[in-house]
Coordinates of C-alpha atoms in Angstrom, one line a residue:
X1 CA 87.4 122.7 113.9
X2 CA 89.3 119.8 112.5
X3 CA 87.4 117.5 110.2
X4 CA 88.5 114.4 108.3
X5 CA 87.6 113.5 104.7
X6 CA 88.5 110.3 102.8
X7 CA 89.2 109.9 99.2
X8 CA 91.5 107.4 97.4
X9 CA 95.2 107.8 98.1
X10 CA 97.2 107.4 94.9
X11 CA 100.7 108.9 95.6
X12 CA 102.6 108.5 98.9
X13 CA 103.6 111.3 101.2
X14 CA 102.1 114.0 103.4
X15 CA 101.5 117.5 102.3
X16 CA 100.3 120.4 104.6
X17 CA 99.4 123.7 103.0
X18 CA 96.7 126.1 102.1
X19 CA 94.1 125.3 99.5
X20 CA 94.4 126.8 96.0
X21 CA 91.8 126.0 93.3
X22 CA 92.3 125.3 89.7
X23 CA 91.0 127.9 87.3
X24 CA 87.4 127.6 86.2
X25 CA 86.5 126.0 82.8
X26 CA 86.3 127.9 79.6
X27 CA 82.9 129.6 79.2
X28 CA 80.7 128.4 76.4
X29 CA 81.1 130.7 73.4
X30 CA 78.0 132.6 72.1
X31 CA 76.0 131.0 69.3
X32 CA 76.1 133.9 66.8
X33 CA 75.8 133.6 63.0
X34 CA 78.5 135.0 60.6
X35 CA 78.0 136.0 57.0
X36 CA 79.0 133.4 54.4
X37 CA 81.9 135.5 53.1
X38 CA 83.6 135.3 56.5
X39 CA 83.6 131.5 56.6
X40 CA 87.1 131.0 54.9
X41 CA 88.7 133.4 57.4
X42 CA 87.0 131.6 60.4
X43 CA 88.1 128.2 59.0
X44 CA 91.6 129.5 58.8
X45 CA 91.4 130.8 62.5
X46 CA 90.2 127.4 63.6
X47 CA 93.0 125.5 61.8
X48 CA 95.6 127.8 63.2
X49 CA 94.3 127.4 66.7
X50 CA 94.2 123.6 66.4
X51 CA 97.8 123.5 65.1
X52 CA 99.0 125.9 67.9
X53 CA 97.3 123.8 70.6
X54 CA 98.7 120.5 69.2
X55 CA 102.2 122.0 69.0
X56 CA 101.9 123.3 72.6
X57 CA 100.8 119.8 73.8
X58 CA 103.7 118.2 72.0
X59 CA 106.2 120.7 73.5
X60 CA 104.8 120.1 77.0
X61 CA 105.2 116.3 76.4
X62 CA 108.8 116.8 75.3
X63 CA 109.6 118.7 78.4
X64 CA 107.9 116.2 80.7
X65 CA 109.1 113.0 79.1
X66 CA 108.1 109.5 80.1
X67 CA 104.5 108.6 80.8
X68 CA 103.4 112.2 80.4
X69 CA 104.9 112.5 77.0
X70 CA 102.9 109.6 75.7
X71 CA 99.7 111.0 77.2
X72 CA 100.2 114.5 75.8
X73 CA 101.2 113.2 72.3
X74 CA 97.9 111.3 72.3
X75 CA 96.1 114.5 73.2
X76 CA 97.8 116.3 70.3
X77 CA 96.5 113.7 68.0
X78 CA 93.0 114.3 69.3
X79 CA 93.4 118.0 68.4
X80 CA 94.4 117.2 64.9
X81 CA 91.8 114.5 64.2
X82 CA 90.8 115.0 60.6
X83 CA 87.2 114.0 61.1
X84 CA 86.8 116.5 63.9
X85 CA 88.4 119.2 61.8
X86 CA 86.1 118.4 58.9
X87 CA 83.1 118.8 61.2
X88 CA 84.4 122.1 62.5
X89 CA 84.8 123.5 59.0
X90 CA 81.3 122.2 58.0
X91 CA 79.8 124.0 60.9
X92 CA 81.6 127.2 60.0
X93 CA 80.4 126.9 56.4
X94 CA 76.8 127.1 57.6
X95 CA 77.3 130.2 59.8
X96 CA 79.1 129.3 63.1
X97 CA 82.1 131.2 64.4
X98 CA 85.3 129.3 64.7
X99 CA 85.1 129.0 68.5
X100 CA 81.4 128.0 68.5
X101 CA 82.1 125.4 65.7
X102 CA 84.9 123.9 67.7
X103 CA 82.8 123.8 70.9
X104 CA 79.9 122.1 69.1
X105 CA 82.0 119.7 67.1
X106 CA 83.8 118.5 70.2
X107 CA 80.5 118.3 72.1
X108 CA 79.1 116.0 69.4
X109 CA 82.2 113.7 69.5
X110 CA 82.1 113.7 73.3
X111 CA 78.4 112.6 73.2
X112 CA 79.3 109.8 70.8
X113 CA 82.0 108.5 73.1
X114 CA 79.8 108.8 76.2
X115 CA 77.0 107.0 74.4
X116 CA 79.3 104.0 74.2
X117 CA 78.6 103.4 77.9
X118 CA 81.5 105.6 79.3
X119 CA 84.1 103.0 78.4
X120 CA 86.1 105.9 77.0
X121 CA 85.6 108.2 80.0
X122 CA 89.3 108.8 80.4
X123 CA 89.6 109.8 76.8
X124 CA 86.5 112.1 77.1
X125 CA 88.2 114.0 79.9
X126 CA 91.3 114.5 77.7
X127 CA 89.0 115.6 74.8
X128 CA 87.4 118.2 77.0
X129 CA 90.8 119.6 77.8
X130 CA 91.8 119.8 74.2
X131 CA 88.5 121.6 73.4
X132 CA 89.0 124.1 76.2
X133 CA 92.5 125.0 75.0
X134 CA 91.4 125.6 71.4
X135 CA 88.4 127.7 72.4
X136 CA 90.5 129.7 74.9
X137 CA 93.0 130.5 72.1
X138 CA 90.2 131.5 69.7
X139 CA 88.6 133.7 72.3
X140 CA 91.9 135.3 73.2
X141 CA 91.6 134.4 77.0
X142 CA 94.1 132.6 79.2
X143 CA 93.7 128.9 79.5
X144 CA 92.4 128.0 82.9
X145 CA 95.1 126.1 84.7
X146 CA 97.4 125.9 87.7
X147 CA 97.0 129.0 89.9
X148 CA 99.8 131.6 90.0
X149 CA 101.3 131.7 93.5
X150 CA 104.7 132.5 95.0
X151 CA 103.9 130.4 98.1
X152 CA 103.6 126.6 98.2
X153 CA 100.0 125.3 98.3
X154 CA 97.8 122.2 97.9
X155 CA 96.1 122.2 94.6
X156 CA 92.3 121.4 94.4
X157 CA 90.6 120.5 91.2
X158 CA 87.5 118.7 89.9
X159 CA 90.1 116.8 87.8
X160 CA 93.5 117.5 86.4
X161 CA 94.2 117.5 82.7
X162 CA 97.4 115.6 81.7
X163 CA 98.9 118.9 80.3
X164 CA 98.6 120.5 83.7
X165 CA 99.7 117.5 85.8
X166 CA 102.8 116.8 83.7
X167 CA 104.4 120.1 84.3
X168 CA 103.4 120.8 88.0
X169 CA 106.3 122.4 89.9
X170 CA 106.8 120.1 93.0
X171 CA 108.5 123.1 94.8
X172 CA 105.2 125.0 94.7
X173 CA 102.5 122.3 94.5
X174 CA 102.9 120.4 97.8
X175 CA 100.2 117.9 96.8
X176 CA 96.9 117.8 95.0
X177 CA 93.3 116.6 95.6
X178 CA 90.7 115.9 92.9
X179 CA 87.0 115.3 93.1
X180 CA 87.0 112.9 90.1
X181 CA 89.5 110.3 88.8
X182 CA 90.5 106.9 90.1
X183 CA 93.7 105.1 91.2
X184 CA 94.6 104.4 87.6
X185 CA 93.6 107.7 86.0
X186 CA 96.2 109.8 84.2
X187 CA 96.3 112.2 87.1
X188 CA 97.2 109.4 89.6
X189 CA 99.8 107.8 87.4
X190 CA 101.5 111.2 86.7
X191 CA 101.4 112.2 90.4
X192 CA 103.3 109.0 91.3
X193 CA 105.8 109.8 88.6
X194 CA 106.3 113.3 90.0
X195 CA 106.5 112.0 93.6
X196 CA 103.7 114.5 94.7
X197 CA 101.3 113.3 97.4
X198 CA 97.8 113.0 95.9
X199 CA 94.3 112.0 96.7
X200 CA 91.6 111.5 94.1
X201 CA 87.9 110.7 94.0
X202 CA 87.2 112.9 97.0
X203 CA 83.5 113.9 97.1
X204 CA 83.1 117.6 97.7
X205 CA 86.7 118.5 97.1
X206 CA 85.8 121.6 95.0
X207 CA 83.8 122.9 98.0
X208 CA 87.0 123.3 100.1
X209 CA 87.4 127.0 100.8
X210 CA 90.3 128.8 99.2
X211 CA 93.0 129.5 101.7
X212 CA 91.9 126.8 104.1
X213 CA 94.8 124.9 105.7
X214 CA 94.6 121.1 105.0
X215 CA 96.8 118.1 105.4
X216 CA 96.9 115.5 102.7
X217 CA 98.0 111.9 103.3
X218 CA 98.6 110.3 99.9
X219 CA 99.0 106.9 101.5
X220 CA 95.8 106.6 103.4
X221 CA 93.6 108.9 101.2
X222 CA 92.8 111.0 104.3
X223 CA 92.3 114.8 104.1
X224 CA 92.4 116.7 107.4
X225 CA 90.7 120.1 107.1
X226 CA 92.0 122.8 109.5
X227 CA 94.2 120.2 111.3
X228 CA 95.2 121.0 114.9
X229 CA 98.8 121.7 115.8
X230 CA 98.9 118.2 117.4
X231 CA 97.7 116.6 114.2
X232 CA 100.2 118.5 112.1
X233 CA 103.0 117.4 114.4
X234 CA 101.8 113.8 114.3
X235 CA 101.7 113.8 110.5
X236 CA 105.1 115.6 110.2
X237 CA 106.6 113.0 112.6
X238 CA 105.2 110.1 110.6
X239 CA 106.5 111.7 107.4
X240 CA 110.0 112.0 108.9
X241 CA 109.9 108.4 110.1
X242 CA 109.0 107.3 106.5
X243 CA 111.9 109.3 105.1
X244 CA 114.3 107.8 107.7
X245 CA 113.2 104.3 106.8
X246 CA 113.6 105.0 103.1
X247 CA 117.1 106.3 103.6
X248 CA 118.1 103.2 105.6
X249 CA 116.7 100.9 103.0
X250 CA 118.8 99.8 100.0
X251 CA 119.7 96.8 97.9
X252 CA 117.4 94.1 96.5
X253 CA 113.9 93.7 97.7
X254 CA 113.4 91.1 100.4
X255 CA 111.4 90.4 103.5
X256 CA 113.2 90.6 106.9
X257 CA 113.9 86.9 106.9
X258 CA 115.6 87.0 103.5
X259 CA 112.8 85.9 101.1
X260 CA 113.7 87.7 97.9
X261 CA 111.1 89.8 96.1
X262 CA 112.7 91.6 93.1
X263 CA 111.4 95.2 92.9
X264 CA 111.2 96.3 89.3
X265 CA 110.1 99.6 87.5
X266 CA 107.2 100.3 85.2
X267 CA 108.4 102.6 82.4
X268 CA 106.9 104.2 79.4
X269 CA 110.1 104.7 77.4
X270 CA 113.8 105.7 77.6
X271 CA 113.0 109.0 79.4
X272 CA 111.9 107.0 82.5
X273 CA 115.1 105.0 82.8
X274 CA 117.1 107.5 84.9
X275 CA 114.5 107.6 87.7
X276 CA 114.3 103.8 87.7
X277 CA 118.0 103.4 88.1
X278 CA 118.1 106.1 90.8
X279 CA 115.4 104.4 92.8
X280 CA 117.4 101.2 92.8
X281 CA 115.1 99.2 90.5
X282 CA 116.4 95.7 89.9
X283 CA 115.2 95.8 86.3
X284 CA 112.0 96.7 84.4
X285 CA 108.8 94.7 85.1
X286 CA 106.7 96.6 82.5
X287 CA 108.2 98.4 79.5
X288 CA 105.2 99.9 77.8
X289 CA 106.0 100.3 74.1
X290 CA 103.0 102.3 73.0
X291 CA 105.0 105.6 73.0
X292 CA 106.7 104.5 69.8
X293 CA 103.4 104.2 68.0
X294 CA 101.8 107.5 69.0
X295 CA 104.0 109.7 66.8
X296 CA 102.1 108.7 63.7
X297 CA 98.7 107.0 64.1
X298 CA 98.7 106.1 60.3
X299 CA 101.5 103.7 60.3
X300 CA 103.8 101.6 62.6
X301 CA 107.3 102.8 63.4
X302 CA 110.1 101.3 61.4
X303 CA 112.1 98.4 62.7
X304 CA 115.2 100.7 62.9
X305 CA 113.4 103.2 65.1
X306 CA 112.1 100.5 67.4
X307 CA 115.6 98.9 67.8
X308 CA 117.1 102.2 68.8
X309 CA 114.5 102.8 71.5
X310 CA 114.5 99.3 72.9
X311 CA 118.3 99.2 73.1
X312 CA 118.5 102.4 75.1
X313 CA 116.4 100.7 77.8
X314 CA 118.1 97.3 77.6
X315 CA 121.6 98.8 78.0
X316 CA 120.6 100.6 81.2
X317 CA 120.1 97.3 83.0
X318 CA 123.1 95.0 82.4
X319 CA 122.6 91.7 84.1
X320 CA 119.1 92.9 85.0
X321 CA 115.6 91.7 84.0
X322 CA 113.6 93.7 81.4
X323 CA 110.1 92.7 80.7
X324 CA 108.7 94.2 77.5
X325 CA 105.0 94.3 76.8
X326 CA 104.3 94.3 73.1
X327 CA 101.9 96.9 71.7
X328 CA 98.6 97.2 73.6
X329 CA 96.5 99.1 71.1
X330 CA 92.7 99.5 71.2
X331 CA 90.1 100.8 73.7
X332 CA 91.6 104.1 75.1
X333 CA 94.7 103.8 72.9
X334 CA 93.3 103.7 69.3
X335 CA 95.6 103.7 66.3
X336 CA 94.1 104.6 62.9
X337 CA 96.1 101.9 61.1
X338 CA 95.2 99.1 63.6
X339 CA 92.0 99.6 65.5
X340 CA 88.5 99.8 64.1
X341 CA 86.8 103.2 64.5
X342 CA 83.3 101.9 64.8
X343 CA 83.5 99.3 67.6
X344 CA 80.5 99.7 69.9
X345 CA 82.4 98.6 73.0
X346 CA 86.2 98.9 72.4
X347 CA 87.3 97.8 75.9
X348 CA 85.6 94.5 75.2
X349 CA 86.5 94.3 71.5
X350 CA 89.7 93.9 69.5
X351 CA 92.5 95.2 71.7
X352 CA 95.9 94.1 72.9
X353 CA 97.0 90.7 71.5
X354 CA 93.8 90.4 69.5
X355 CA 94.8 93.4 67.5
X356 CA 98.3 92.1 66.9
X357 CA 97.1 88.7 65.8
X358 CA 94.9 90.5 63.3
X359 CA 98.0 92.4 62.1
X360 CA 100.8 89.8 62.3
X361 CA 103.2 92.0 60.3
X362 CA 103.1 94.6 63.1
X363 CA 103.8 92.0 65.7
X364 CA 106.5 90.3 63.7
X365 CA 108.3 93.7 63.2
X366 CA 108.2 94.5 66.9
X367 CA 109.5 91.0 68.0
X368 CA 112.3 91.1 65.4
X369 CA 113.3 94.6 66.6
X370 CA 113.4 93.3 70.2
X371 CA 115.6 90.4 69.1
X372 CA 118.0 92.6 67.3
X373 CA 118.1 95.2 70.1
X374 CA 119.0 92.5 72.7
X375 CA 121.7 90.9 70.6
X376 CA 125.0 90.9 72.3
X377 CA 123.7 92.5 75.6
X378 CA 123.9 90.6 78.9
X379 CA 120.3 91.6 79.8
X380 CA 117.6 89.1 80.7
X381 CA 114.9 89.9 78.2
X382 CA 111.4 88.8 78.7
X383 CA 108.5 89.6 76.3
X384 CA 104.8 89.4 77.2
X385 CA 101.5 89.8 75.5
X386 CA 98.7 91.9 76.8
X387 CA 95.0 90.8 77.1
X388 CA 95.6 87.0 76.9
X389 CA 92.3 85.2 77.4
X390 CA 93.2 81.6 77.1
X391 CA 95.8 78.9 76.1
X392 CA 95.0 79.5 72.4
X393 CA 96.1 83.1 72.7
X394 CA 99.2 82.2 74.7
X395 CA 100.2 79.6 72.0
X396 CA 99.7 82.0 69.2
X397 CA 102.0 84.6 70.9
X398 CA 104.7 82.0 71.8
X399 CA 104.7 80.7 68.2
X400 CA 105.1 84.3 66.9
X401 CA 108.0 84.9 69.2
X402 CA 109.8 81.7 68.1
X403 CA 109.1 82.5 64.4
X404 CA 110.7 85.9 64.9
X405 CA 113.9 84.3 66.3
X406 CA 113.4 85.9 69.7
X407 CA 115.7 84.4 72.3
X408 CA 113.8 85.5 75.4
X409 CA 111.3 84.2 77.9
X410 CA 107.7 84.5 76.6
X411 CA 105.0 85.5 79.0
X412 CA 101.3 86.3 79.3
X413 CA 99.6 89.2 81.1
X414 CA 96.8 88.2 83.4
X415 CA 94.2 91.0 82.9
X416 CA 91.1 89.0 82.1
X417 CA 89.5 86.8 84.8
X418 CA 89.5 83.8 82.5
X419 CA 93.4 84.0 82.4
X420 CA 93.6 83.8 86.2
X421 CA 91.1 81.0 86.4
X422 CA 92.9 79.0 83.7
X423 CA 96.4 80.1 84.5
X424 CA 97.9 76.5 84.6
X425 CA 96.6 75.9 81.1
X426 CA 98.2 79.1 79.8
X427 CA 101.5 78.2 81.5
X428 CA 101.7 75.2 79.3
X429 CA 102.6 77.6 76.5
X430 CA 104.5 80.5 78.2
X431 CA 107.2 80.7 80.9
X432 CA 105.8 83.4 83.2
X433 CA 102.7 85.4 84.1
X434 CA 102.4 89.1 84.9
X435 CA 99.3 90.4 86.6
X436 CA 98.0 93.7 85.3
X437 CA 95.8 94.5 88.3
X438 CA 94.4 97.7 86.8
X439 CA 92.6 96.0 83.9
X440 CA 92.0 92.8 85.9
X441 CA 90.0 94.8 88.4
X442 CA 88.2 96.6 85.6
X443 CA 87.0 93.4 84.0
X444 CA 86.4 91.5 87.3
X445 CA 84.0 94.2 88.6
X446 CA 82.7 95.7 85.3
X447 CA 84.0 99.0 86.5
X448 CA 85.7 101.4 84.1
X449 CA 89.1 102.3 85.5
X450 CA 88.7 106.0 84.6
X451 CA 85.3 106.6 86.2
X452 CA 85.6 108.0 89.7
X453 CA 82.0 107.0 90.6
X454 CA 83.1 103.3 90.6
X455 CA 86.5 103.8 92.1
X456 CA 85.7 101.6 95.1
X457 CA 85.5 98.7 92.7
X458 CA 88.9 99.6 91.3
X459 CA 90.5 99.3 94.7
X460 CA 93.1 96.6 94.5
X461 CA 92.3 95.6 98.0
X462 CA 89.0 94.1 96.9
X463 CA 89.0 90.5 98.2
X464 CA 87.7 89.1 94.9
X465 CA 90.7 90.6 93.1
X466 CA 93.1 89.1 95.7
X467 CA 91.5 85.7 95.1
X468 CA 92.4 86.0 91.4
X469 CA 95.9 87.0 92.2
X470 CA 96.2 84.0 94.5
X471 CA 94.8 81.6 91.9
X472 CA 97.4 82.9 89.4
X473 CA 100.3 82.7 91.9
X474 CA 99.3 79.2 92.9
X475 CA 99.2 78.0 89.3
X476 CA 102.6 79.4 88.6
X477 CA 104.1 77.8 91.7
X478 CA 102.6 74.4 90.7
X479 CA 104.2 74.7 87.3
X480 CA 107.5 75.9 88.7
X481 CA 107.2 79.3 86.9
X482 CA 107.1 82.9 88.0
X483 CA 104.2 85.2 88.5
X484 CA 104.7 89.0 89.0
X485 CA 102.5 92.0 89.5
X486 CA 103.0 95.0 87.3
X487 CA 99.8 96.9 88.0
X488 CA 99.5 99.9 90.3
X489 CA 98.7 97.6 93.2
X490 CA 102.4 96.9 93.6
X491 CA 103.1 100.5 94.5
X492 CA 101.1 100.3 97.8
X493 CA 103.7 99.2 100.4
X494 CA 101.2 97.4 102.6
X495 CA 99.5 95.7 99.7
X496 CA 103.0 94.7 98.4
X497 CA 103.4 92.7 101.6
X498 CA 100.0 91.0 101.0
X499 CA 100.9 90.2 97.4
X500 CA 104.1 88.7 98.6
X501 CA 102.1 86.6 101.0
X502 CA 99.9 85.4 98.2
X503 CA 102.9 84.0 96.4
X504 CA 103.7 86.7 93.9
X505 CA 107.4 86.4 92.9
X506 CA 108.2 90.0 91.8
X507 CA 106.7 93.5 92.0
X508 CA 106.8 96.2 89.4
X509 CA 105.7 99.8 90.0
X510 CA 106.4 103.4 89.3
X511 CA 110.0 104.3 90.3
X512 CA 108.9 106.7 93.0
X513 CA 107.2 103.9 95.0
X514 CA 110.2 101.5 95.0
X515 CA 111.9 102.9 98.1
X516 CA 108.6 102.8 100.1
X517 CA 107.9 99.2 99.1
X518 CA 111.5 98.1 99.8
X519 CA 111.5 99.6 103.3
X520 CA 108.1 98.1 104.2
X521 CA 108.9 94.6 103.0
X522 CA 112.2 94.7 105.0
X523 CA 110.2 95.1 108.2
X524 CA 108.2 91.9 107.9
X525 CA 108.8 88.1 107.6
X526 CA 107.4 86.0 104.8
X527 CA 105.2 84.3 107.4
X528 CA 103.7 87.6 108.5
X529 CA 103.0 88.5 104.9
X530 CA 101.2 85.2 104.4
X531 CA 99.1 85.7 107.5
X532 CA 98.2 89.2 106.3
X533 CA 97.3 87.9 102.9
X534 CA 95.0 85.3 104.5
X535 CA 93.4 87.9 106.7
X536 CA 92.8 90.2 103.7
X537 CA 91.2 87.4 101.6
X538 CA 88.9 86.5 104.5
X539 CA 87.4 90.0 104.6
X540 CA 84.3 91.1 102.7
X541 CA 85.2 94.6 101.6
X542 CA 88.4 96.4 100.4
X543 CA 88.5 98.5 103.5
X544 CA 88.1 95.5 105.8
X545 CA 90.8 93.7 103.9
X546 CA 93.2 96.7 104.4
X547 CA 92.4 97.0 108.1
X548 CA 92.8 93.2 108.6
X549 CA 96.2 93.1 106.9
X550 CA 97.4 96.2 108.8
X551 CA 96.4 94.6 112.1
X552 CA 98.4 91.5 111.3
X553 CA 101.5 93.3 110.1
X554 CA 101.5 95.7 113.1
X555 CA 101.2 92.9 115.5
X556 CA 97.8 93.9 116.9

């Protein structure tokens, strides 16, 4: 009998296949005591396992590239954390085995992070994966992971570790469904990069029976269990229609009546450029520069290293627009040489621009490197600061850009409600705004973007969030300046139409989503988009907003 479940669709497409479950978690090692003379040997085993796991994570990152590489390199740094290793060795010295010491040391660190109010929930999940890999190596058992199968399947998991998601084989894994996670979790972001249909935050996903046939709609978040032949045909037909629309769509982003909406790519480094170019991106709307700073958490990369990386990206978009976000350190992206280790609430503490203003030498080096990388190139370089709260922040950033001799447009990210509410004030100091809808939702609803239990409040269709987008876009229009969206909201084709109707002037997204958004925009006029936006803002819930916008755009 066919039944329908609903989670959060995070990666477009339809997948129909049999359920295969992720391997179970590593068992807790026994708590047995060892003689003191065995401690040095056990400490050596622990060090070797840690180094082996860190090397494996780095290797996986190098293979995957892009977003995945930055995530996996951060995990490798977790494995090698000197404080954690010191705790492991201390526990071994008082009688624990290597595997038990690792298990307990990571548990203590996990409890510490969780005690900070789950603001680091995403990092906790990654920490668990690192622990499991080290313990599995010490126990001599295979690391639980993606099932071994010769036939394509739909992968079901409580959550997916970045190391597993990054190297999924799309020819075998038709799509995946997770019980936890949210629309901006690592799993969701990497799924979009892979182009694999995915649904997250589905209650009871782990209870789906192995071998059951299911259909996954990554656009709507619907899961059809034991779908009828008619339902399968309907979904397959819809998927073919989407493919045909994508194939017929090319060129710059625009509505059917010619209103231009530049479609840009979010990238995490040079490795993401090829996919952006192939997707027809008109430039880069969000160039995340954190990847350069993850190689060594003890010091910033040299000016020369930064110039080389920036130039690779800038050269790929001659005559195009490239928007670079300066380093966004802090919260779930800590760096030893920049961010305090004892902040009680890092997500609300010193992060983003606040961190850089506390370390002006790091900001100056990055801005100087960007200026030198762009020298002589016909690219339209724009540089923006993360976590701008008010006009004072915006002025400090603009002043730093000018002092570094940067010939580019200076902008501010709108990720804090205060920036949206006072956008006209901020635009007295900078030339453009870029809405980071992921963090803007997090701070608007006090809902951690990595916690599946509050994923409904991370839904970018929330009318309150649309109100803040509208306020920012209205302010930019009044000042004769631009206001783009670079959060994951832009990757939803239907929502892209609504954002256009709200007055957003450009959309930036993961490269895989660009063809879907281009094709959908091309079906509707600007007036239709404006009516859909008004209908969505008049709703009381995210679901009602989505339904209302869909009704307008489908002519119902």
